[in-house]
Coordinates of C-alpha atoms in Angstrom, one line a residue:
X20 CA -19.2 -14.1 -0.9
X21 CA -20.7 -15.1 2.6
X22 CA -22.9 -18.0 3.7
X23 CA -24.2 -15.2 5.9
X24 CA -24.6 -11.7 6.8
X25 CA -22.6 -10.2 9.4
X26 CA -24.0 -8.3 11.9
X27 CA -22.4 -5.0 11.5
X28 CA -23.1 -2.0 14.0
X29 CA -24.0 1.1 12.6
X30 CA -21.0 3.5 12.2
X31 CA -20.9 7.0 13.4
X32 CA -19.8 9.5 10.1
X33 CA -18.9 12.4 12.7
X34 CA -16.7 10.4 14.5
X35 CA -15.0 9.4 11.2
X36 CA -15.6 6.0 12.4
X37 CA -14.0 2.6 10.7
X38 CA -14.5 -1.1 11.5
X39 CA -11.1 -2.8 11.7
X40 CA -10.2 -6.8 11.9
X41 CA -8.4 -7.7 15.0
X42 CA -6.7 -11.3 14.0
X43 CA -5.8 -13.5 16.2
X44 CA -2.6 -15.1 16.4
X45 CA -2.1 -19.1 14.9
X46 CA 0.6 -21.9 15.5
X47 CA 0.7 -22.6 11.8
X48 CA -0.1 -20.7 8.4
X49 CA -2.6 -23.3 7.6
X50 CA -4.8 -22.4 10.9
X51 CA -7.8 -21.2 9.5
X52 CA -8.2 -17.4 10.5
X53 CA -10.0 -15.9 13.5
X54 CA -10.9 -12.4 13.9
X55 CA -13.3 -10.0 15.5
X56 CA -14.6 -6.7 14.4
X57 CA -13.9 -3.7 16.4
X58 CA -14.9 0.0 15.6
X59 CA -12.5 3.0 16.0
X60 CA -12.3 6.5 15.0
X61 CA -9.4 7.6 12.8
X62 CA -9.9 11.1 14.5
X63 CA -8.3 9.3 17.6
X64 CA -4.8 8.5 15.2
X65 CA -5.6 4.6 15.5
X66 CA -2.5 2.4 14.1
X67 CA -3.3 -0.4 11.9
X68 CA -2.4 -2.3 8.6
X69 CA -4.7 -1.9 5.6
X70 CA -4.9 -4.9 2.8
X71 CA -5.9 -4.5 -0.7
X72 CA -6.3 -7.5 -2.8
X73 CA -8.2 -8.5 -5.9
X74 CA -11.5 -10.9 -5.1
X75 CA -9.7 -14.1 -7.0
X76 CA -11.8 -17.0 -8.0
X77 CA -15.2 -16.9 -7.2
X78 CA -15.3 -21.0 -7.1
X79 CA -12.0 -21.5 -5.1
X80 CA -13.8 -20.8 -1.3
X81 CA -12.0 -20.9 2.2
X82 CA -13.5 -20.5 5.9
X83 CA -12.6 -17.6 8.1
X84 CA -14.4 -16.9 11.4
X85 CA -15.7 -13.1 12.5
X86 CA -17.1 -12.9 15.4
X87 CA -17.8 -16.8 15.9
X88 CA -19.5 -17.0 13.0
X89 CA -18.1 -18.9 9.8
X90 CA -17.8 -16.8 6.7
X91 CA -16.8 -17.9 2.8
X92 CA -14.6 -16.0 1.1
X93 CA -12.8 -16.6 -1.7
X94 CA -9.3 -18.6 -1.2
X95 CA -7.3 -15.8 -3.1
X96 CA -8.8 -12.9 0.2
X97 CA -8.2 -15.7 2.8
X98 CA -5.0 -17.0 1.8
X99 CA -4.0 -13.3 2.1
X100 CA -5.4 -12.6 5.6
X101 CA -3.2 -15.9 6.6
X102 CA -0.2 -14.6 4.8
X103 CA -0.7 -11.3 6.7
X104 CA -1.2 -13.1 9.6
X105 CA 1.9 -15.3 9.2
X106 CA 4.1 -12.2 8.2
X107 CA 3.4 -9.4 10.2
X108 CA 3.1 -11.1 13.8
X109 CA 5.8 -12.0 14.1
X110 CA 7.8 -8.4 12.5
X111 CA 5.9 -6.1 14.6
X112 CA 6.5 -8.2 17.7
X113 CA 9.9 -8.6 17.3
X114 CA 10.1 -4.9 16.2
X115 CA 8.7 -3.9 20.0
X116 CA 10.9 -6.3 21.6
X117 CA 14.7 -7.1 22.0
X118 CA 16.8 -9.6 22.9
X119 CA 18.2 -13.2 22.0
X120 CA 16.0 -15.2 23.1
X121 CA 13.4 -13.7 20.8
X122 CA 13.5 -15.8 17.1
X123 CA 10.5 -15.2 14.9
X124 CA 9.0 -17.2 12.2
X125 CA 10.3 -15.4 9.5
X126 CA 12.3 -12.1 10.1
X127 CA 10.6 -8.9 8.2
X128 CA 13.4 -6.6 6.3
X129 CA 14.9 -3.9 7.4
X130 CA 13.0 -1.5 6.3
X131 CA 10.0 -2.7 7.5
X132 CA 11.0 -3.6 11.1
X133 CA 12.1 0.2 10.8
X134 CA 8.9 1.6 9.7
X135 CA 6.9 -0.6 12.9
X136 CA 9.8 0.4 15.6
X137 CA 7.2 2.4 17.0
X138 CA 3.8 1.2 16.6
X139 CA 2.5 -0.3 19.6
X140 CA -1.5 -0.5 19.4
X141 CA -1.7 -3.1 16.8
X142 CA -0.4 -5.3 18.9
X143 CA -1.3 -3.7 22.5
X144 CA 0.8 -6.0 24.5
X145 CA 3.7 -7.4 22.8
X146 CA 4.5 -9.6 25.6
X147 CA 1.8 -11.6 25.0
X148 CA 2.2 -12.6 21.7
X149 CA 0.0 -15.4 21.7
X150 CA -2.7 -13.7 22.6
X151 CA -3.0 -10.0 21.3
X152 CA -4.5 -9.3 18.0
X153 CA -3.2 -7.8 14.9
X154 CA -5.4 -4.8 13.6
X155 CA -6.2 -4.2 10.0
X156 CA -8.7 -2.9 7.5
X157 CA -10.1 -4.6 4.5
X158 CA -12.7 -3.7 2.6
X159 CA -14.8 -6.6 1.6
X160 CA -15.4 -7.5 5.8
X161 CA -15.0 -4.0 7.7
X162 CA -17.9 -2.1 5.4
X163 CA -21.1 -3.1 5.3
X164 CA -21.3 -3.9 1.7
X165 CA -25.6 -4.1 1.7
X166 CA -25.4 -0.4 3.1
X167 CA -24.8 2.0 0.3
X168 CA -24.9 5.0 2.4
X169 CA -21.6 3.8 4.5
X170 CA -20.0 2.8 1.6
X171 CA -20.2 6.0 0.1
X172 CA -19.2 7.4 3.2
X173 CA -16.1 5.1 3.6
X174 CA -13.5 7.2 2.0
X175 CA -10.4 4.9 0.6
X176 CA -8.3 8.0 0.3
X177 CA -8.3 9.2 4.4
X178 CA -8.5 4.9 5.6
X179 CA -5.8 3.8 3.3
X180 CA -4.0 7.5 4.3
X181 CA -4.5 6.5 7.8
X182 CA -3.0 3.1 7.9
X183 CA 0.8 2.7 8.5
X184 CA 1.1 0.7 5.7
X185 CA -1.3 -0.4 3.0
X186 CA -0.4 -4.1 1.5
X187 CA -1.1 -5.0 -1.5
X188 CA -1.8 -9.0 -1.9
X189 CA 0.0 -10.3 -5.2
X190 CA -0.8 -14.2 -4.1
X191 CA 1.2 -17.4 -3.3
X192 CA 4.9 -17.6 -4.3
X193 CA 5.4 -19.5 -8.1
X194 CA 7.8 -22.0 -8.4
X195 CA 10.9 -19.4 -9.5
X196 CA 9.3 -16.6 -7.4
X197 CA 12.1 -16.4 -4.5
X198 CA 15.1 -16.3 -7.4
X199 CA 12.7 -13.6 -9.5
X200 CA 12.6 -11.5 -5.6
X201 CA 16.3 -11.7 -5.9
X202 CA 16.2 -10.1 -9.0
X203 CA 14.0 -7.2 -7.7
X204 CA 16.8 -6.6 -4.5
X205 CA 20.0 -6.5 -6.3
X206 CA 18.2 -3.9 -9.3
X207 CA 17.5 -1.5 -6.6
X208 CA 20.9 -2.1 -4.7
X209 CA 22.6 -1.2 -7.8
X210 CA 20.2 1.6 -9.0
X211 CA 21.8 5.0 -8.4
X212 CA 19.5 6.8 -6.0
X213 CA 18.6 9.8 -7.9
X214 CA 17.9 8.0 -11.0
X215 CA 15.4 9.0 -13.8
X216 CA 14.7 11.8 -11.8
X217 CA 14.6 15.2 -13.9
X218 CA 18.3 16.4 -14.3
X219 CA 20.5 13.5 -13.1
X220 CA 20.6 12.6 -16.9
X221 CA 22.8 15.6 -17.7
X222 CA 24.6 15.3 -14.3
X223 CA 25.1 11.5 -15.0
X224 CA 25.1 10.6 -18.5
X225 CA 27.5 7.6 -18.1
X226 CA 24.2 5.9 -15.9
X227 CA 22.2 6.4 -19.0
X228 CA 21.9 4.8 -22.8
X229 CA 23.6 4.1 -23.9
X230 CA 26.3 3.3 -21.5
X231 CA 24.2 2.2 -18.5
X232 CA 27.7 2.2 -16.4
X233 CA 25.3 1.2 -13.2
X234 CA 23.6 -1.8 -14.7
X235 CA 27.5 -3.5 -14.7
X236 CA 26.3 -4.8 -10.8
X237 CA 23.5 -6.7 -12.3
X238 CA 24.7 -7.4 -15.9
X239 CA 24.6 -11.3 -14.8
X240 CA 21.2 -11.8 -14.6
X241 CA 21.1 -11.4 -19.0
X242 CA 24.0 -13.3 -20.1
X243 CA 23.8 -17.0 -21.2
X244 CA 25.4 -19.2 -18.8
X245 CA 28.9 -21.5 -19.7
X246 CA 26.8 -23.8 -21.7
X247 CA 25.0 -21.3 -24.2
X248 CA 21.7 -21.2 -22.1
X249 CA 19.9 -18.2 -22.7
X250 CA 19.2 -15.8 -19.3
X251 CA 15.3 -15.4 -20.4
X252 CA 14.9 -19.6 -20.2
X253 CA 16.8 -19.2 -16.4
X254 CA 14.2 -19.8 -12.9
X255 CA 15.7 -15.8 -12.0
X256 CA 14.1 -14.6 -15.3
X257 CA 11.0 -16.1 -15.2
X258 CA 11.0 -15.5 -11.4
X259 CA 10.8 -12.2 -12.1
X260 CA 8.8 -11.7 -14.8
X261 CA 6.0 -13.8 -13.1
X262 CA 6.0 -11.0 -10.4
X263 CA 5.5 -8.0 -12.4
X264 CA 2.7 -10.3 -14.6
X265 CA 0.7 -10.2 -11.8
X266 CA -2.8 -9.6 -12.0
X267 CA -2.2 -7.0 -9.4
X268 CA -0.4 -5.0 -11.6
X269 CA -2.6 -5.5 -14.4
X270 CA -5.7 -3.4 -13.1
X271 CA -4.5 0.4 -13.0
X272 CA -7.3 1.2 -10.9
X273 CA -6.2 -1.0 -8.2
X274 CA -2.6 0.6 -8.5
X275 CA -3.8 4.4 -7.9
X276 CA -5.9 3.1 -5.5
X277 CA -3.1 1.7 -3.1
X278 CA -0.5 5.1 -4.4
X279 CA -3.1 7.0 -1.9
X280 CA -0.7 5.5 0.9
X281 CA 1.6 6.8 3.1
X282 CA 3.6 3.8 2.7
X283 CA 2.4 1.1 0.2
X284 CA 4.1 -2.4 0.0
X285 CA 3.5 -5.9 -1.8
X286 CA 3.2 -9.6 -0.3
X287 CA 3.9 -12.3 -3.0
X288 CA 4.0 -14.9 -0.1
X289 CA 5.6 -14.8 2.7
X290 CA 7.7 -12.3 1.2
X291 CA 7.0 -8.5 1.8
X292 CA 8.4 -6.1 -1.2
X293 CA 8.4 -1.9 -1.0
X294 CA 7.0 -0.1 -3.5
X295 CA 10.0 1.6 -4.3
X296 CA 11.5 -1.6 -5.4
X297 CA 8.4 -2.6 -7.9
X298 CA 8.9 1.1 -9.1
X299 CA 12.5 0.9 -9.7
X300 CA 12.1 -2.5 -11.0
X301 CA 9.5 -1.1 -13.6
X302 CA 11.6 1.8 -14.3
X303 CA 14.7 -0.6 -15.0
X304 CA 12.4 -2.5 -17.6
X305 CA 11.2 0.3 -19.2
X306 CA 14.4 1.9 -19.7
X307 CA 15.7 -1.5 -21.4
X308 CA 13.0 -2.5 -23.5
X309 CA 12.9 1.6 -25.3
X310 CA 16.4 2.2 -25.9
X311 CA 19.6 0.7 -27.0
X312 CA 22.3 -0.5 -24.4
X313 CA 26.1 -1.2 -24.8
X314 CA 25.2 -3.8 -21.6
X315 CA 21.7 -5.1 -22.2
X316 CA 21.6 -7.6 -25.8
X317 CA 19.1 -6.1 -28.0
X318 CA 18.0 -9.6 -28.5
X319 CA 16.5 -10.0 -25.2
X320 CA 14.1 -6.6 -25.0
X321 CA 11.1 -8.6 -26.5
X322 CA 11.8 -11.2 -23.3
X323 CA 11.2 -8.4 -20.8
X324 CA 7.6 -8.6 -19.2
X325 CA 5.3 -7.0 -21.2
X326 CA 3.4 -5.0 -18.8
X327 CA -0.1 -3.4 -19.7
X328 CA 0.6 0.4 -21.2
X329 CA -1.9 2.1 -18.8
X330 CA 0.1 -0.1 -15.4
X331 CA 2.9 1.4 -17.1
X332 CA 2.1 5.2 -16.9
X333 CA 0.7 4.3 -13.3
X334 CA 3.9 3.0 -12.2
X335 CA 6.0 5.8 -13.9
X336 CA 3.9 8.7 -12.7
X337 CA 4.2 7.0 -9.2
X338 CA 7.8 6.9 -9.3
X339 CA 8.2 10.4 -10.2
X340 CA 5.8 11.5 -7.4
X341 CA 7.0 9.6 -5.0
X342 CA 10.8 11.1 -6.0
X343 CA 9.5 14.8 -5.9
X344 CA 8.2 13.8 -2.2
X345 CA 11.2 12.1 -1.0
X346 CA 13.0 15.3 -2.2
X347 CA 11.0 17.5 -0.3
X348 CA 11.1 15.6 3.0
X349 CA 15.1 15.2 2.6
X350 CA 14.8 19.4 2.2
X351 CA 12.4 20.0 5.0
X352 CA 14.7 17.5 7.5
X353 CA 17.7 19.4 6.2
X354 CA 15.9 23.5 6.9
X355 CA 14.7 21.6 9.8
X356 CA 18.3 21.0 11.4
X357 CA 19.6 24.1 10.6
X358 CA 17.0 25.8 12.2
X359 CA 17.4 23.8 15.4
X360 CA 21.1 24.1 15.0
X361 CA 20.6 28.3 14.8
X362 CA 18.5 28.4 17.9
X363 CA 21.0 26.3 19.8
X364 CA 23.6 28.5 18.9
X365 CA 21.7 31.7 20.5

């Protein structure tokens, strides 16, 4: 993958040391990327972004620079450290600041400003945007691959555990990709929250087959428009299909692999998606494609992506999971306040 070695420092396992990338800030998304290698110690708490990508084509190369030196990696990997770049500059700077006069590239989503309101060492001085580094781990250029020993000792679990967000890289936006994102949105705006969880079937029957009283919100993305055009031939269709046909989401291994983190998202782009909304966006196909709808056309169920059976289960058991936990964490916050409530009343 490199034209040469980097010169890596050995870490130190009792420390629970990690390399991470500090990346410099560019003018444009086509500036090729410049970084340096630091080492920290996750016992120390350290706040960074972890990417996890697939290699891509071995015969498509780019040039990145780490440490002054030029290094070859694959366009797929660089293309994703410049989308990172490009993204997440300028969200967690205008996450630590305020004001008018601040306009970024490309606003982040809520959510994700929210989740950054408070982290503050990837970019150390957020006044100086142009010149602080944004900190993240990656895999194929923070371990030493030649050294068996640290990879081994490298543990994906505690790094990708450790990071405030792990992003997975899905590649550069197709043609119909931003109406196929619009898709993804408006599904989960319209999904009742407690959905497919265990229960909410009995409680809410009218939000399941066959009524499917919810999907009303979204019903026109499947019918044929004025002219007879069937929705499955339509850019928002196709848009959205291309997503979840990813090769991303066609290696189960890679999906466990980024489920070990305490918050996991998805860059098609220069667009950043949560992984609830992939989740719920698989959940909404699966549910349409098995069983019969008074609002979805039969017809159309063979024109849902056809996503590999093992991604499938992967997805699915994540969604559950991730339900149970947001269960328990509304529960604890919940005993929480009425315990701080109790004592303030003594």
């Amino acid at each position: 993958m490199a034209t040469r070695p980097i010169k890596y420092k050995r870490l130190n396992a009792s420390k629970q040391e990690i390399r991470l990338l500090e990346l410099a800030p560019a003018q444009s998304l086509d500036e090729p990327v410049v970084c340096r290698l630091i080492t920290v110690s996750l016992s120390d708490d350290p706040e960074f972004l972890a990417l996890s990508s697939l290699y891509g084509d071995h015969s498509e190369t780019e040039k990145i620079f780490v440490d002054g030196s030029p290094i070859v990696l694959t366009a797929h990997l660089a293309q994703a450290l410049r989308y990172m770049r490009a993204v997440f500059f300028p969200t967690l700077v205008n996450s630590a600041k305020s004001g008018p006069s601040q306009r970024p590239q490309k606003r982040g989503p809520r959510w994700l400003l929210h989740l950054l309101r408070h982290v503050s060492s990837i970019l150390p001085d957020p006044e100086l945007e142009g010149k602080t580094p944004l900190r993240l781990w990656f895999d194929m250029l923070c371990v030493n691959q030649a050294d068996e020993r640290e990879r081994s000792r490298q543990v994906l679990g505690r790094i990708y555990g450790s990071a405030k967000m792990v992003v997975g890289w899905l590649g550069l936006k197709g043609e119909f990709s931003d109406e196929g994102l619009k898709v993804l949105k408006e599904i989960d705006n319209a999904m009742p929250r407690n959905w497919g969880e265990p229960g909410d079937k009995e409680l809410h029957p009218e939000h399941y087959s066959p009524q499917h009283r919810w999907a009303e919100k979204v019903q026109h993305f499947w019918m044929p428009t004025e002219e007879g055009v069937e929705a499955f031939t339509l850019p928002h269709w196709i848009g959205a299909n291309d997503f979840m046909n990813r090769p991303y989401f066609l290696r189960r291994w890679i999906l466990e692999e980024i489920a070990l983190a305490r918050f996991p998202a998805f860059l098609i782009g220069d667009d950043i998606v949560s992984w609830k909304q992939v989740l719920r966006l698989n959940r909404f196909q699966e549910e349409f494609r098995s069983y019969p709808s008074d609002l979805f056309p039969a017809r159309l169920r063979a024109q849902i992506a056809d996503v590999p059976l093992g991604t499938v289960h992967a997805l699915l058991d994540e969604f559950a999971r991730r339900q149970r936990l947001e269960k328990m964490e509304a529960l604890n916050s919940t005993q929480s306040s009425s315990s701080t409530r109790g004592t303030s009343n003594k």
